[in-house]
Coordinates of C-alpha atoms and ligand atoms in Angstrom, one line a residue:
M6 CA -0.2 -0.3 -0.1
E7 CA 1.7 4.0 -1.1
Q8 CA 1.6 5.5 1.9
T9 CA 1.5 10.0 1.3
D10 CA 3.4 11.7 2.9
E11 CA 1.6 12.5 5.4
N12 CA 1.0 9.4 7.1
S13 CA 4.8 9.2 6.7
R14 CA 5.3 12.9 8.1
N15 CA 3.1 10.8 10.9
R16 CA 5.7 8.4 11.4
G17 CA 7.5 7.4 14.0
G18 CA 10.5 6.0 14.0
D19 CA 12.9 5.0 15.8
A20 CA 13.7 8.1 17.6
H21 CA 16.0 7.5 20.8
P22 CA 16.4 4.0 22.9
P23 CA 13.7 3.4 25.7
V24 CA 15.6 3.5 29.0
I25 CA 14.0 0.6 29.5
I26 CA 17.2 -1.3 32.5
K27 CA 15.5 -5.3 32.1
A28 CA 12.7 -7.0 30.3
S29 CA 14.0 -10.8 31.5
M30 CA 11.6 -11.7 29.2
Q31 CA 9.7 -10.6 26.2
A32 CA 6.1 -9.1 26.7
E33 CA 2.9 -11.3 26.1
L34 CA -0.7 -11.3 26.1
V35 CA -2.2 -12.1 29.8
C36 CA -5.6 -14.0 31.2
F37 CA -6.3 -11.9 33.5
N38 CA -8.6 -14.2 35.6
A39 CA -6.2 -14.8 38.6
G40 CA -7.8 -17.9 38.6
C41 CA -5.9 -18.8 34.8
R42 CA -3.1 -16.2 33.2
A43 CA -2.4 -18.5 30.2
R44 CA 0.1 -17.0 28.3
F45 CA -0.3 -16.1 24.5
P46 CA 2.6 -14.4 22.4
L47 CA 1.5 -10.8 21.6
T48 CA 0.9 -11.4 17.9
E49 CA -2.2 -13.8 18.7
V50 CA -5.3 -12.3 17.2
I51 CA -7.2 -12.7 20.4
Y52 CA -10.0 -11.0 22.0
N53 CA -9.9 -13.1 24.3
C54 CA -8.7 -15.9 26.6
P55 CA -8.6 -19.3 24.3
R56 CA -8.7 -21.6 27.2
C57 CA -10.7 -19.9 29.6
G58 CA -12.4 -16.9 28.0
G59 CA -11.5 -14.5 30.0
L60 CA -10.1 -10.8 30.2
L61 CA -6.8 -10.9 27.6
E62 CA -4.1 -7.9 29.8
C63 CA -0.5 -6.8 28.1
G64 CA 1.7 -8.1 30.7
Y65 CA 5.3 -7.7 31.0
P66 CA 7.4 -10.3 33.1
G67 CA 10.6 -9.2 35.3
R68 CA 10.5 -5.2 33.7
A69 CA 13.3 -3.2 35.7
V70 CA 13.8 0.5 34.9
D71 CA 16.4 3.6 36.3
P72 CA 12.9 6.3 37.5
P73 CA 15.4 9.3 38.2
A74 CA 16.7 9.1 34.2
L75 CA 13.3 7.6 32.9
K76 CA 11.2 11.1 33.6
R77 CA 14.4 12.9 32.6
T78 CA 13.7 10.7 29.7
W79 CA 10.8 11.8 28.9
R80 CA 11.1 15.4 29.7
E81 CA 14.3 15.7 27.5
R82 CA 11.5 14.7 24.7
R83 CA 9.1 17.2 25.4
M84 CA 11.3 19.5 23.7
S85 CA 12.1 17.4 20.7
N86 CA 10.2 17.3 17.4
A87 CA 10.1 13.1 16.3
P88 CA 6.9 13.2 16.3
L89 CA 6.8 9.8 18.4
D90 CA 8.8 12.2 20.7
R91 CA 5.8 14.5 20.2
S92 CA 2.8 12.1 21.2
G93 CA 1.5 12.3 24.9
V94 CA 0.8 8.1 24.3
W95 CA 4.3 7.3 22.8
R96 CA 5.8 9.6 24.5
Y97 CA 6.0 7.3 27.2
R98 CA 6.9 4.3 25.1
E99 CA 8.7 2.3 28.6
M100 CA 5.3 2.2 29.9
I101 CA 4.4 0.2 26.9
P102 CA 6.5 -1.5 25.7
F103 CA 4.2 -4.3 23.1
L104 CA 6.1 -3.0 20.7
E105 CA 10.1 -4.6 18.5
S106 CA 10.3 -1.6 16.4
Y107 CA 8.4 2.6 16.2
G108 CA 8.7 2.9 12.3
K109 CA 5.0 1.8 11.6
V110 CA 3.5 3.7 14.3
V111 CA 0.9 6.3 13.8
T112 CA 0.4 9.3 15.3
L113 CA -1.9 12.1 15.3
S114 CA -0.2 13.7 18.1
E115 CA -2.9 13.1 20.5
G116 CA -2.5 13.5 24.3
N117 CA -1.1 16.3 26.0
T118 CA -3.7 17.5 27.7
P119 CA -4.0 20.3 29.6
V120 CA -4.0 19.9 33.8
L121 CA -7.1 23.4 34.5
D122 CA -7.1 25.0 37.6
A123 CA -11.1 25.3 37.4
P124 CA -11.6 27.8 40.8
H125 CA -15.4 27.9 40.4
A126 CA -15.7 24.9 40.3
A127 CA -13.7 23.5 43.5
A128 CA -16.1 26.1 45.2
W129 CA -19.4 24.5 43.2
V130 CA -18.9 21.7 45.2
G131 CA -17.2 22.3 48.0
L132 CA -13.6 21.9 46.7
D133 CA -10.2 24.4 47.7
Q134 CA -9.5 23.6 44.8
I135 CA -9.8 21.1 41.6
A136 CA -8.2 20.6 38.4
F137 CA -9.7 19.1 35.5
K138 CA -7.2 16.9 33.2
H139 CA -8.9 17.4 29.5
Q140 CA -9.0 14.2 27.5
G141 CA -11.4 16.3 24.7
F142 CA -8.9 17.6 24.0
N143 CA -7.8 14.8 21.3
P144 CA -7.3 14.8 17.7
T145 CA -10.7 13.3 17.7
G146 CA -11.5 15.0 21.1
S147 CA -11.4 12.2 23.4
F148 CA -9.6 9.9 25.2
K149 CA -10.2 7.2 22.8
D150 CA -7.2 8.2 21.1
N151 CA -4.8 7.4 23.6
G152 CA -5.6 4.7 23.0
M153 CA -7.1 3.9 19.2
T154 CA -3.2 5.0 18.2
C155 CA -2.3 1.9 20.5
G156 CA -4.0 -0.5 18.9
V157 CA -4.2 1.2 15.5
A158 CA -0.5 0.8 15.4
Q159 CA -1.2 -3.2 16.5
A160 CA -3.0 -4.1 13.8
L161 CA -0.3 -2.5 11.5
R162 CA 2.2 -5.0 13.6
L163 CA 0.4 -7.9 12.9
G164 CA -0.4 -6.4 8.7
M165 CA -3.7 -6.3 8.8
K166 CA -5.8 -4.1 5.9
R167 CA -8.9 -3.7 7.6
V168 CA -10.1 -2.7 11.2
A169 CA -13.4 -2.3 12.5
C170 CA -15.8 -1.6 15.5
V171 CA -19.3 -1.8 16.6
S172 CA -19.5 2.1 18.5
T173 CA -22.0 4.7 17.3
G174 CA -19.3 7.0 19.4
N175 CA -15.9 8.5 20.5
T176 CA -14.9 5.1 19.6
S177 CA -15.5 5.0 16.2
A178 CA -15.3 8.3 15.8
S179 CA -11.5 7.9 17.1
M180 CA -11.0 4.2 15.5
A181 CA -11.7 5.5 11.7
A182 CA -9.4 8.9 12.2
Y183 CA -6.5 7.1 13.2
A184 CA -7.2 3.6 9.8
S185 CA -7.5 6.0 7.9
A186 CA -4.4 7.7 9.0
A187 CA -2.4 4.7 8.5
G188 CA -3.9 3.2 5.5
L189 CA -5.8 1.2 6.9
Q190 CA -9.7 0.2 5.9
P191 CA -12.6 1.5 9.0
F192 CA -15.4 0.0 8.9
I193 CA -18.0 0.1 11.7
F194 CA -21.0 -2.1 12.0
I195 CA -24.1 0.0 13.6
P196 CA -27.5 -1.5 15.4
H197 CA -29.8 0.3 12.6
G198 CA -31.5 3.2 13.7
N199 CA -29.7 3.2 16.6
I200 CA -27.6 7.3 15.8
S201 CA -26.1 9.9 17.8
Y202 CA -25.0 12.3 15.0
G203 CA -22.5 14.4 15.7
K204 CA -19.8 11.4 16.9
L205 CA -21.0 8.6 13.7
A206 CA -20.4 12.3 11.2
Q207 CA -16.6 12.7 12.7
A208 CA -16.5 8.6 11.5
L209 CA -17.7 9.2 8.0
E210 CA -15.8 12.1 7.6
Y211 CA -12.8 9.9 8.1
G212 CA -14.1 8.0 5.6
A213 CA -15.1 5.0 7.7
K214 CA -17.1 2.2 5.6
T215 CA -20.4 2.5 7.5
L216 CA -22.7 0.0 8.2
Q217 CA -25.9 -0.5 10.4
V218 CA -26.7 -3.9 10.9
E219 CA -31.0 -5.0 11.9
A220 CA -29.6 -6.4 14.6
N221 CA -28.9 -5.5 18.7
F222 CA -25.4 -4.6 19.7
D223 CA -24.8 -8.5 21.4
Q224 CA -26.6 -9.5 17.9
I225 CA -23.6 -7.2 16.3
L226 CA -20.9 -8.2 18.1
A227 CA -21.5 -11.8 17.5
L228 CA -21.7 -10.7 13.8
V229 CA -18.7 -9.0 13.2
R230 CA -16.3 -11.0 14.9
V231 CA -17.4 -13.7 12.4
L232 CA -17.5 -11.9 10.0
A233 CA -13.6 -10.0 11.6
E234 CA -12.7 -14.6 11.5
R235 CA -13.7 -15.1 7.5
L236 CA -12.2 -12.0 6.2
G237 CA -9.2 -10.8 8.1
I238 CA -10.4 -7.4 10.5
Y239 CA -8.8 -7.3 13.4
L240 CA -10.9 -5.5 15.9
L241 CA -10.7 -2.1 17.8
N242 CA -13.8 -3.2 20.0
S243 CA -12.6 -2.2 23.6
I244 CA -12.1 -4.9 25.6
N245 CA -8.7 -4.5 23.4
P246 CA -5.8 -4.8 25.2
F247 CA -3.1 -2.8 23.5
R248 CA -5.9 0.6 23.9
I249 CA -5.8 0.0 27.4
E250 CA -2.0 0.3 26.6
G251 CA -2.1 3.8 25.5
Q252 CA -5.0 4.7 28.0
K253 CA -2.7 3.6 30.9
T254 CA -0.8 7.4 29.0
I255 CA -3.7 9.5 30.9
M256 CA -2.3 8.7 34.0
V257 CA 1.4 8.1 33.0
E258 CA 1.1 11.9 31.2
L259 CA -0.8 13.2 34.2
M260 CA 2.2 12.9 37.0
D261 CA 4.5 14.5 34.8
Q262 CA 2.4 17.3 35.0
R263 CA 2.5 16.8 38.4
D264 CA 5.9 16.4 38.6
W265 CA 5.3 13.0 40.3
N266 CA 2.8 13.5 43.6
P267 CA 0.0 11.7 43.2
P268 CA -3.5 13.4 44.2
D269 CA -5.8 11.9 47.1
W270 CA -8.3 11.6 43.7
I271 CA -8.6 11.0 40.6
V272 CA -12.7 10.9 39.0
L273 CA -13.9 8.8 36.0
P274 CA -17.1 8.3 34.4
G275 CA -17.4 4.3 34.7
G276 CA -19.1 3.2 30.5
N277 CA -17.4 0.6 29.4
L278 CA -14.6 1.1 32.9
G279 CA -11.9 0.6 30.2
N280 CA -10.0 4.4 31.6
T281 CA -11.5 2.5 35.2
S282 CA -8.9 -0.5 33.9
A283 CA -6.3 1.5 32.2
F284 CA -5.9 3.8 34.9
G285 CA -5.5 1.1 37.4
K286 CA -3.2 -1.2 35.7
A287 CA -0.8 2.7 35.0
L288 CA -0.9 3.7 38.3
R289 CA -0.2 0.2 39.5
E290 CA 2.8 0.1 37.0
M291 CA 4.0 3.2 38.1
L292 CA 3.4 2.4 41.6
D293 CA 5.9 -1.4 41.3
L294 CA 8.2 0.2 38.5
G295 CA 9.5 2.8 41.5
L296 CA 8.0 6.4 39.7
I297 CA 5.1 7.5 42.6
S298 CA 5.4 6.5 45.9
R299 CA 1.6 5.8 47.0
I300 CA -2.1 5.5 44.3
P301 CA -4.2 7.7 44.5
R302 CA -8.2 7.0 44.6
L303 CA -9.6 6.0 42.0
A304 CA -13.8 7.8 41.8
V305 CA -15.7 6.3 39.1
I306 CA -19.2 7.2 38.7
Q307 CA -22.1 6.3 36.9
A308 CA -24.8 7.8 35.7
E309 CA -27.7 6.6 37.8
G310 CA -30.0 5.0 34.2
A311 CA -27.3 2.9 33.4
A312 CA -25.1 1.9 36.7
P313 CA -24.5 -1.3 36.7
F314 CA -21.1 -1.4 38.4
Y315 CA -22.0 0.6 41.0
G316 CA -24.7 -1.7 41.4
L317 CA -22.2 -4.6 42.1
M318 CA -19.7 -2.5 44.6
H319 CA -23.1 -2.2 46.5
S320 CA -23.3 -6.2 45.8
S321 CA -22.7 -8.9 49.0
N322 CA -22.1 -10.7 45.6
R323 CA -18.9 -8.7 43.5
S324 CA -18.6 -11.9 41.1
E325 CA -21.0 -11.3 39.7
L326 CA -21.9 -7.4 38.0
P327 CA -26.9 -6.7 38.1
K328 CA -26.4 -6.0 34.1
V329 CA -28.7 -3.0 33.4
E330 CA -31.3 -4.6 30.8
H331 CA -32.3 -2.0 29.3
P332 CA -29.6 1.3 30.1
E333 CA -30.9 4.7 30.1
T334 CA -28.8 8.5 30.3
L335 CA -28.5 11.6 28.0
A336 CA -25.3 10.9 28.6
T337 CA -24.5 8.9 25.8
A338 CA -20.8 8.2 25.7
I339 CA -21.5 5.7 29.5
R340 CA -25.4 4.7 28.9
I341 CA -24.0 0.6 28.3
G342 CA -25.9 -1.8 30.5
D343 CA -22.7 -4.3 30.3
P344 CA -19.7 -3.3 30.5
V345 CA -16.6 -5.9 29.3
S346 CA -14.6 -4.4 30.8
W347 CA -15.8 -5.0 34.9
P348 CA -13.7 -7.4 36.0
K349 CA -10.9 -5.8 35.5
A350 CA -12.6 -2.5 37.0
L351 CA -13.1 -4.3 40.4
H352 CA -10.1 -5.4 41.3
E353 CA -8.0 -1.5 40.4
V354 CA -11.2 0.5 42.2
E355 CA -10.6 -1.9 44.7
T356 CA -7.0 -1.7 45.4
S357 CA -6.4 2.0 44.8
G358 CA -9.5 2.7 48.2
G359 CA -11.3 3.4 45.0
I360 CA -15.0 4.1 45.3
V361 CA -18.0 4.2 42.4
E362 CA -21.4 7.0 42.7
K363 CA -23.4 7.5 40.5
V364 CA -25.2 10.1 39.3
T365 CA -28.4 11.8 37.9
E366 CA -30.0 13.1 35.0
Q367 CA -30.2 16.4 36.6
E368 CA -26.6 16.1 38.8
I369 CA -25.2 15.6 35.1
A370 CA -26.9 18.3 34.0
D371 CA -26.2 21.0 35.4
A372 CA -22.5 20.0 36.5
K373 CA -21.4 20.0 32.8
A374 CA -23.0 24.0 32.6
Q375 CA -20.7 25.0 35.9
I376 CA -17.8 23.3 33.6
G377 CA -18.9 25.5 31.1
L378 CA -18.5 27.9 33.2
C379 CA -15.4 28.0 33.7
G380 CA -14.1 28.3 30.5
I381 CA -13.5 24.8 30.2
G382 CA -16.7 22.6 29.0
C383 CA -16.7 19.0 28.6
E384 CA -20.1 16.5 27.0
P385 CA -22.2 14.8 29.3
A386 CA -20.5 11.8 30.7
S387 CA -17.2 14.0 31.9
A388 CA -19.4 15.4 33.9
A389 CA -20.2 13.0 35.4
T390 CA -17.2 13.3 37.6
L391 CA -18.2 17.1 38.8
A392 CA -21.3 15.8 39.6
G393 CA -20.3 13.4 41.7
I394 CA -17.5 15.0 43.4
R395 CA -20.1 16.7 44.6
K396 CA -22.5 14.1 45.5
L397 CA -19.1 12.6 47.7
R398 CA -17.6 16.0 49.1
A399 CA -21.8 16.5 50.5
A400 CA -21.7 12.9 52.2
G401 CA -18.0 13.5 53.2
V402 CA -16.2 10.8 51.9
I403 CA -13.5 12.8 49.1
E404 CA -12.9 16.2 52.0
R405 CA -12.6 19.9 51.6
N406 CA -8.8 20.5 51.3
A407 CA -8.2 16.8 49.4
D408 CA -6.2 17.2 46.1
V409 CA -8.7 15.9 43.6
V410 CA -8.5 15.4 39.3
A411 CA -11.3 14.9 37.8
V412 CA -11.0 13.6 33.9
L413 CA -13.2 15.2 31.8
T414 CA -12.6 12.4 29.1
G415 CA -14.7 14.5 25.6
N416 CA -14.7 17.8 23.9
L417 CA -17.5 19.9 24.8
L418 CA -18.6 20.7 21.2
K419 CA -19.1 16.6 21.1
D420 CA -23.2 17.2 21.4
P421 CA -24.4 20.8 20.7
D422 CA -27.9 19.1 20.1
Y423 CA -28.1 18.9 24.6
I424 CA -26.1 22.1 25.4
Y425 CA -28.8 24.4 23.9
R426 CA -31.5 22.2 25.1
Y427 CA -30.8 22.8 27.9
H428 CA -29.6 26.3 28.4
T429 CA -33.3 27.5 26.5
G430 CA -35.0 24.6 29.2
Q431 CA -35.7 22.2 26.5
L432 CA -33.5 19.1 27.5
A433 CA -36.1 16.2 28.8
A434 CA -34.6 13.1 30.7
P435 CA -34.9 9.4 28.9
S436 CA -38.1 8.9 31.0
G437 CA -39.3 12.3 29.3
Q438 CA -39.2 13.6 32.7
K439 CA -38.5 18.0 32.6
L440 CA -35.3 18.3 32.7
E441 CA -34.8 21.9 35.5
S442 CA -32.3 24.8 33.6
T443 CA -30.5 25.5 36.2
Y444 CA -28.3 27.9 35.7
G445 CA -29.4 28.2 31.9
N446 CA -28.5 30.6 29.9
Q447 CA -30.9 32.1 26.8
P448 CA -30.6 34.1 23.5
V449 CA -32.1 37.0 24.2
V450 CA -35.1 38.3 21.7
V451 CA -34.1 42.4 21.1
P452 CA -35.6 45.2 18.8
N453 CA -33.2 46.6 16.0
D454 CA -32.7 50.3 18.0
P455 CA -29.3 50.7 20.4
D456 CA -31.5 52.8 23.2
R457 CA -33.8 49.8 24.1
I458 CA -31.0 47.3 24.1
A459 CA -28.4 49.4 25.9
E460 CA -31.2 50.5 28.5
M461 CA -32.0 46.6 28.4
L462 CA -28.5 45.7 29.6
A463 CA -27.8 48.7 31.8
Ligands
PLP517 C1 -16.1 6.0 25.9 C2 -16.2 6.9 26.5 C3 -16.2 6.9 28.4 C4 -17.0 6.0 28.5 O1 -15.6 5.2 29.2 P1 -15.2 3.9 29.5 O2 -13.8 3.1 29.5 O3 -16.1 3.2 28.6 O4 -15.6 3.6 30.8 C5 -16.8 7.9 28.9 N1 -16.7 9.7 28.8 C6 -17.0 9.5 26.9 C7 -16.8 11.4 26.7 C8 -15.8 8.7 26.1 O5 -16.2 9.0 24.4

C-alpha cells in the first residue's frame, strides 16, 4: 500500500533507544482471570482468553527501569520534534513496550492534554481546589485517541488491512481517524435506527465504511466476530488490550505534569470501564517501577440509569455483575448496561481503595453547565465526574482540602444539541421528565434599537 507524504510525516521512526534497564522476558498477552493466567504471544489474534474466555492484558514480566533517568528522558522528549516524542502516548513508550520497533506507529499528536485549575468548579462542589485533566483536547475530541493509536499500531504490526468496531460514539470517530491515517480501511457496525449524529459524522468524514445492521448490539458483536475471522478484520472494540495500554499513558502524563506527586483522588466516568482498568493498571505499574510512591484513590461515576458497576460494588456478591437490561442516560458515552471490562475495573477500584458513585440526569446537566462556566466545557459523560464529586463531598467521603483531579473524557462540541436544550429549558431525561435549566443561559431577542438595547443592558 502506498503511503502519502502526510502519513510518512506522522510515522514514528525509531528515535531513541528505550530506557529500560531489564526486561528479562518478552512482553506477552496474559489472561486477567486470577484462576487462569494463561499466557500467549503478543502476535496471536485473540480478543479473549482461548482457555477460559477471560479478559486479556499486556504483561511485561521482569521489567525494571531507572526512575530518575526515565523521568529525565520523558522531559527531554517534550522538546523533541520527532513525531513519536511529540505524542503524549508514545513519549511514554517505556510504559507500553508491546512493540519491537516504532517505525510503523501512526500518531496524530494525541495526548498532550492540559491539566486545568478550576476554582469556580471547586467552589461549587465545596473543595479548596480541583483540576481537570481534559482529554477532550485530543485530535478527535476524546480519550479514545490515546488508546486507538496503540490499537492501530498493533493492527499494523499484525499485517492487518482492515479494522472494525461496533460503536456509534467516540470509539468509531477515533478508530476511523487513526485507521485512515494509517492507510487501513475502517469498518463501523451500528444498530439500525440508533445513531448519535455528531460522532457518526466524524466517522463518515474520516472515511469509515459504516454498516447499519437490523440487530441489537450483542447480535452485531457476534456477527462482527464471525466476519473478523473470515475476512481478516482486526477488532478494535473496548475489550482490545492494546487500547488499554494506550489509555494508561493518560495517568503517566498526568503524573509527569504534576512532577510525580499523586493526587488524593482521581475521578472519572464509568461506561465500559476500559478507562478505569487502564488508569488502575498504569498506577500500579508506576508504583511497582518506583515512579510514584503511592496510588491515588479512584472514584468512578456512573449515570443512575446505567449503573451496573455501582450495583456490583454495593452488592454482597462481587463475582456477578448485575447487568442493566435497558440502560438509559443522555450521557450516551456511558449508556452501557453490560460493561465488558468490569472484572478489571473491580480489581482496580478495590486495589486503590476507591469508590463508585452514581448521579442523576439533573446532576450531570448542572455539573456540565458549571464546567462550562469555568471556560472549560465538556460532553455530558465527562460532567458526571463533577456531579459525583459534589455528592461525595456532601457525604464527607472526599474532604474539603483533598487534592482532586477529575478526568474530562470528551470535548464540549461532541453534543451541541444537549447544550442548546439545557440552556433553553428544553432538555428532557430519557424517562421523558423535563430537566431544570438551573444554570440556563438563554439567547435573548432584541429590537433593532440602540436605546432599547442599552436600556436592557444597563
Ligand atoms: C468512552 C467514553 C467514556 C466511557 O469510558 P469507559 O472506558 O467505557 O468507561 C466516557 N466518556 C467519554 C467521552 C467517552 O468517549
